[in-house]
Structures are given as C-alpha cells and as structure tokens.
CSV table of C-alpha atoms in Angstrom, one decimal:
chain,number,residue,atom,x,y,z
A,1,ILE,CA,110.5,94.3,112.5
A,2,LEU,CA,109.7,94.5,116.3
A,3,ASN,CA,112.0,93.0,119.0
A,4,ASN,CA,114.0,91.4,116.1
A,5,LYS,CA,111.0,89.4,115.1
A,6,ILE,CA,109.6,89.5,111.5
A,7,PRO,CA,105.9,90.3,111.6
A,8,GLU,CA,103.7,87.4,110.5
A,9,ILE,CA,102.3,88.2,107.0
A,10,THR,CA,98.6,87.7,106.6
A,11,LEU,CA,97.8,85.0,104.1
A,12,VAL,CA,95.9,87.0,101.6
A,13,LYS,CA,94.8,85.1,98.5
A,14,TYR,CA,93.1,87.4,96.0
A,15,GLY,CA,92.0,90.0,98.6
A,16,ALA,CA,88.8,92.0,98.2
A,17,LEU,CA,87.3,93.9,95.3
A,18,TYR,CA,86.6,97.6,95.7
A,19,ASN,CA,84.8,100.1,93.5
A,20,TRP,CA,86.4,103.4,92.6
A,21,TYR,CA,84.2,105.3,95.1
A,22,ALA,CA,85.9,103.3,98.0
A,23,ALA,CA,89.4,103.8,96.6
A,24,SER,CA,88.9,107.5,96.1
A,25,ARG,CA,87.3,108.4,99.4
A,26,ASN,CA,89.0,111.5,100.9
A,27,GLY,CA,91.3,111.5,97.9
A,28,GLY,CA,92.7,108.0,98.5
A,29,THR,CA,95.1,109.2,101.1
A,30,GLY,CA,95.3,110.5,104.7
A,31,ALA,CA,92.6,110.5,107.4
A,32,GLY,CA,89.3,108.8,106.3
A,33,SER,CA,90.8,107.1,103.2
A,34,ILE,CA,91.2,103.4,102.5
A,35,ALA,CA,95.0,103.7,102.9
A,36,PRO,CA,97.0,103.4,106.1
A,37,ASP,CA,99.0,106.5,107.1
A,38,GLY,CA,101.9,107.1,104.8
A,39,TRP,CA,100.3,105.2,101.9
A,40,HIS,CA,97.9,106.1,99.1
A,41,VAL,CA,95.9,104.8,96.2
A,42,PRO,CA,98.1,105.1,93.1
A,43,ASN,CA,97.3,107.3,90.1
A,44,THR,CA,97.8,106.4,86.5
A,45,SER,CA,101.0,108.4,86.3
A,46,GLU,CA,102.5,106.2,89.0
A,47,TYR,CA,101.5,103.1,87.1
A,48,GLU,CA,103.1,104.6,84.0
A,49,ALA,CA,106.3,105.2,86.0
A,50,LEU,CA,106.1,101.5,87.1
A,51,GLN,CA,105.8,100.2,83.6
A,52,THR,CA,108.6,102.4,82.4
A,53,THR,CA,110.9,101.0,85.2
A,54,LEU,CA,110.0,97.5,84.0
A,55,GLY,CA,110.7,98.2,80.3
A,56,GLY,CA,107.4,99.4,79.0
A,57,SER,CA,103.8,98.2,78.9
A,58,THR,CA,104.3,95.4,76.4
A,59,ILE,CA,106.4,93.4,78.9
A,60,ALA,CA,105.8,94.9,82.3
A,61,GLY,CA,102.8,92.7,83.0
A,62,GLY,CA,105.0,89.6,82.8
A,63,LYS,CA,107.5,91.1,85.3
A,64,LEU,CA,104.6,91.9,87.6
A,65,LYS,CA,102.6,88.6,87.5
A,66,GLU,CA,103.2,85.8,89.9
A,67,SER,CA,104.9,83.0,88.0
A,68,GLY,CA,103.6,79.5,87.8
A,69,PHE,CA,100.0,78.2,88.0
A,70,ASP,CA,99.2,78.2,91.7
A,71,HIS,CA,96.7,81.1,91.0
A,72,TRP,CA,97.0,81.9,87.3
A,73,VAL,CA,95.7,79.5,84.6
A,74,SER,CA,98.0,78.2,81.9
A,75,PRO,CA,99.9,79.5,80.0
A,76,ASN,CA,100.4,82.6,82.3
A,77,TYR,CA,102.4,83.9,79.4
A,78,GLY,CA,105.6,85.7,80.2
A,79,ALA,CA,105.2,85.6,84.0
A,80,THR,CA,108.5,86.0,85.8
A,81,ASN,CA,107.6,88.1,88.8
A,82,GLU,CA,111.1,89.5,88.7
A,83,SER,CA,109.8,92.7,90.2
A,84,GLY,CA,108.5,91.0,93.3
A,85,PHE,CA,105.1,92.6,92.8
A,86,THR,CA,103.3,89.2,92.7
A,87,ALA,CA,100.3,90.3,90.7
A,88,LEU,CA,97.4,87.9,91.2
A,89,PRO,CA,94.3,87.2,89.0
A,90,GLY,CA,91.6,88.4,91.3
A,91,GLY,CA,89.1,89.0,88.5
A,92,TYR,CA,86.5,91.7,88.8
A,93,ARG,CA,82.9,92.5,89.5
A,94,ASP,CA,81.2,94.4,86.6
A,95,GLY,CA,78.8,97.3,86.8
A,96,ASP,CA,75.8,94.9,86.9
A,97,GLY,CA,77.3,93.0,89.8
A,98,VAL,CA,78.4,89.9,87.9
A,99,PHE,CA,81.8,88.3,88.8
A,100,ASP,CA,84.2,87.3,86.1
A,101,THR,CA,87.8,86.3,85.1
A,102,LEU,CA,89.0,84.9,88.5
A,103,GLU,CA,92.4,83.2,87.8
A,104,TYR,CA,92.4,84.6,84.3
A,105,GLN,CA,92.9,88.3,84.8
A,106,GLY,CA,94.1,90.8,87.4
A,107,THR,CA,92.5,94.2,87.4
A,108,PHE,CA,93.8,97.0,89.5
A,109,LEU,CA,92.3,100.3,90.5
A,110,SER,CA,93.8,103.7,90.2
A,111,ILE,CA,92.4,106.9,91.6
A,112,THR,CA,92.6,108.7,88.2
A,113,GLU,CA,89.3,109.5,86.5
A,114,TYR,CA,88.8,109.2,82.8
A,115,ASP,CA,85.4,111.0,82.9
A,116,THR,CA,82.5,111.3,85.3
A,117,ILE,CA,81.6,107.6,85.0
A,118,ASN,CA,84.9,105.9,84.3
A,119,SER,CA,88.3,105.5,85.9
A,120,VAL,CA,91.7,104.7,84.4
A,121,ASP,CA,92.8,101.3,85.6
A,122,ARG,CA,95.4,98.5,84.9
A,123,GLN,CA,94.9,94.9,83.8
A,124,MET,CA,97.0,91.8,83.3
A,125,ASP,CA,95.9,88.7,81.5
A,126,TYR,CA,97.0,85.0,81.5
A,127,PHE,CA,97.6,84.9,77.8
A,128,ASN,CA,100.2,87.8,77.4
A,129,GLU,CA,102.7,89.9,79.3
A,130,ILE,CA,101.2,93.3,78.7
A,131,LEU,CA,100.3,95.8,81.4
A,132,ASN,CA,97.1,97.1,79.9
A,133,THR,CA,95.6,100.5,80.5
A,134,THR,CA,91.8,100.1,80.8
A,135,TYR,CA,88.9,102.6,81.1
A,136,GLY,CA,86.1,101.1,83.2
A,137,SER,CA,83.1,102.1,85.1
A,138,LYS,CA,83.6,103.5,88.6
A,139,THR,CA,81.1,100.9,89.8
A,140,THR,CA,83.4,98.0,88.7
A,141,GLY,CA,84.9,96.0,91.6
A,142,ARG,CA,88.7,95.6,91.2
A,143,SER,CA,91.7,94.6,93.2
A,144,LEU,CA,93.7,97.4,94.9
A,145,ARG,CA,97.4,97.8,95.5
A,146,LEU,CA,98.6,100.8,97.6
A,147,ILE,CA,101.8,102.8,97.0
A,148,LYS,CA,104.0,104.4,99.7
A,149,ASN,CA,104.2,108.2,99.9
A,150,THR,CA,108.0,108.0,100.0
A,151,SER,CA,110.7,105.9,98.4
A,152,ASP,CA,112.2,104.9,101.8
A,153,HIS,CA,112.2,101.1,102.2
A,154,THR,CA,114.0,98.5,104.3
A,155,GLU,CA,114.3,94.8,103.9
A,156,GLY,CA,111.3,92.9,105.2
A,157,GLU,CA,109.2,96.1,105.6
A,158,THR,CA,105.5,95.5,105.9
A,159,ILE,CA,102.3,97.5,105.8
A,160,THR,CA,99.4,97.0,108.3
A,161,ASP,CA,95.8,98.0,107.6
A,162,ILE,CA,93.2,99.0,110.2
A,163,ASP,CA,91.9,95.4,110.4
A,164,GLY,CA,95.4,94.2,111.4
A,165,ASN,CA,96.2,92.5,108.2
A,166,ILE,CA,99.9,92.6,107.5
A,167,TYR,CA,101.1,92.8,103.9
A,168,PRO,CA,104.6,92.4,102.4
A,169,THR,CA,106.1,95.3,100.4
A,170,VAL,CA,108.5,95.6,97.5
A,171,LYS,CA,110.6,98.5,96.1
A,172,ILE,CA,110.5,98.7,92.3
A,173,GLY,CA,112.6,101.5,90.9
A,174,ASP,CA,111.9,104.6,93.1
A,175,GLN,CA,108.5,103.3,94.2
A,176,VAL,CA,107.4,101.1,97.2
A,177,TRP,CA,104.3,99.0,96.6
A,178,MET,CA,102.2,96.5,98.5
A,179,ALA,CA,103.2,93.0,97.3
A,180,ALA,CA,99.7,91.5,98.0
A,181,ASN,CA,96.1,92.6,97.2
A,182,LEU,CA,94.4,94.8,99.8
A,183,ALA,CA,91.7,93.0,101.9
A,184,VAL,CA,90.7,95.7,104.4
A,185,THR,CA,87.1,96.1,105.4
A,186,LYS,CA,87.2,99.6,107.0
A,187,PHE,CA,88.4,103.0,106.0
A,188,ASN,CA,91.3,104.2,108.2
A,189,ASP,CA,89.0,106.2,110.4
A,190,GLY,CA,87.2,103.0,111.4
A,191,THR,CA,84.2,103.5,109.1
A,192,PRO,CA,83.1,100.2,107.7
A,193,ILE,CA,83.3,99.7,103.9
A,194,PRO,CA,79.9,98.3,103.0
A,195,ASN,CA,80.2,94.7,101.8
A,196,VAL,CA,77.5,94.7,99.1
A,197,THR,CA,76.5,91.2,97.9
A,198,ASP,CA,73.3,91.9,96.0
A,199,ASN,CA,73.8,92.5,92.3
A,200,ALA,CA,71.2,95.2,91.8
A,201,ALA,CA,72.4,97.0,94.9
A,202,TRP,CA,76.0,96.9,93.6
A,203,ALA,CA,75.0,98.2,90.2
A,204,ALA,CA,73.2,101.2,91.8
A,205,LEU,CA,76.1,102.3,93.9
A,206,THR,CA,77.6,105.8,93.8
A,207,THR,CA,79.4,105.5,97.1
A,208,GLY,CA,82.2,103.3,98.3
A,209,ALA,CA,81.7,99.5,98.6
A,210,MET,CA,83.6,96.2,98.6
A,211,CYS,CA,83.0,92.6,98.1
A,212,TYR,CA,84.7,89.2,97.9
A,213,TYR,CA,84.8,87.4,94.6
A,214,ASP,CA,81.6,85.3,94.3
A,215,ASN,CA,80.8,86.8,97.8
A,216,ASP,CA,83.0,84.1,99.2
A,217,ILE,CA,85.6,85.3,101.8
A,218,ASN,CA,87.6,82.1,101.0
A,219,ASN,CA,88.6,83.9,97.8
A,220,ALA,CA,90.1,86.7,99.8
A,221,PHE,CA,92.3,84.8,102.3
A,222,ILE,CA,94.2,81.5,102.3
C-alpha cells in the first residue's frame, strides 16, 4: 500500500508457461533469477509443506483450486479455494511443443530435479481434488507460482515483477505465495526470457524460455 492506496492488481488470466531452465536460472532466487527480490521458485519440499497444511495431497488440490467454472471445466471436483491460492488450469506445453489441457489441468513448476532430464512438479485436475506430484521433462512449459523468502505478510500485500505486473499474495500456514500465475517476460536483471513459438525450437531447448498457451497472449492476461 502506497499513500493509503491499494495497488491495482494486474488482470492476469492463466499467465505464461515456462520451462524448468527458466525457472531454475541462478538457482531460482536472487539477482539474475526469474523471481523478484525477496521471492523464489518453490522446491518440492515447500509444496509438501503446503499440502500438509491443507490436510494432505488427497484433498489439498480442492482447497487450492479456484471454485466455480469461470476457468475450470465442470465438474471442477472438490474446488473450494479456501486457501486463497486460486489455482488456475493453465495447461502445459509438452516437450514436443504441443499445447494441451487448458481449462482442464493446472501444472506448476518446482525447482527440484528428479534427474538430469526431469523435474518434480505439481498438478491439479478438473475431475478430482488431489494435489499430484508429477515427474516431467525439463523442457515442458508449466505455470509458475513464486513463494516468499520469509513468512512475513500483511493484508493486501502484493508482489511486483520487473515488467510492472502486480500480483496478489496469500499466506497459507507459514508460507506466503503468489495468488496468481506468473506472467513476467524478463529475468530480474532485465535479460529477456525468449518467447519461443516454434514447436521444433521449443523441443530442442536446454536453456530458459517462455510462451503463452497456443502462442496467444490473450490466454495470459484478461
């Protein structure tokens, strides 16, 4: 809050999709990373703590998902959003560059590696209330939520990326999360994140990149 005015939240829809190489640049935190100062890309242990706070993986997805059918398709089973996380079904872009599951599935990156070619990520589906742990290729494009370095939080607190996008935040247990999907186009040192639209080029990546679902920016912002 500045001069007693609440910052105007950017109307992010599904945000952008990022590969693991973009999320993990410079360790996912600090100078040169994708995260603003004081924030970082979550690891799988932080997601495990989140699901524990919400009663376990079998029901945590429902407490994280936005309720209703404005973005999720029916039945959006178990969705209450009682956490305030407002998880959205941004779909993904697979290792061949093909887009899939918009409005049906939300997939979220972590910085944790499973092995040299896969990362450990999270997934929520329209047909259940589970927060799934998934093991996917580092070339896959997924949504990204950042987590604050500390548990300090005030009512109405926001996070602003280097593009000037302003996101709401929410405290869940001892963690503070973004309450919208990231849509930034640059690392925090000003380096552009390449927006790769060609499928073959996407599939060949071993460096950081982003895209919008179906290469349509209207899927990123309202």
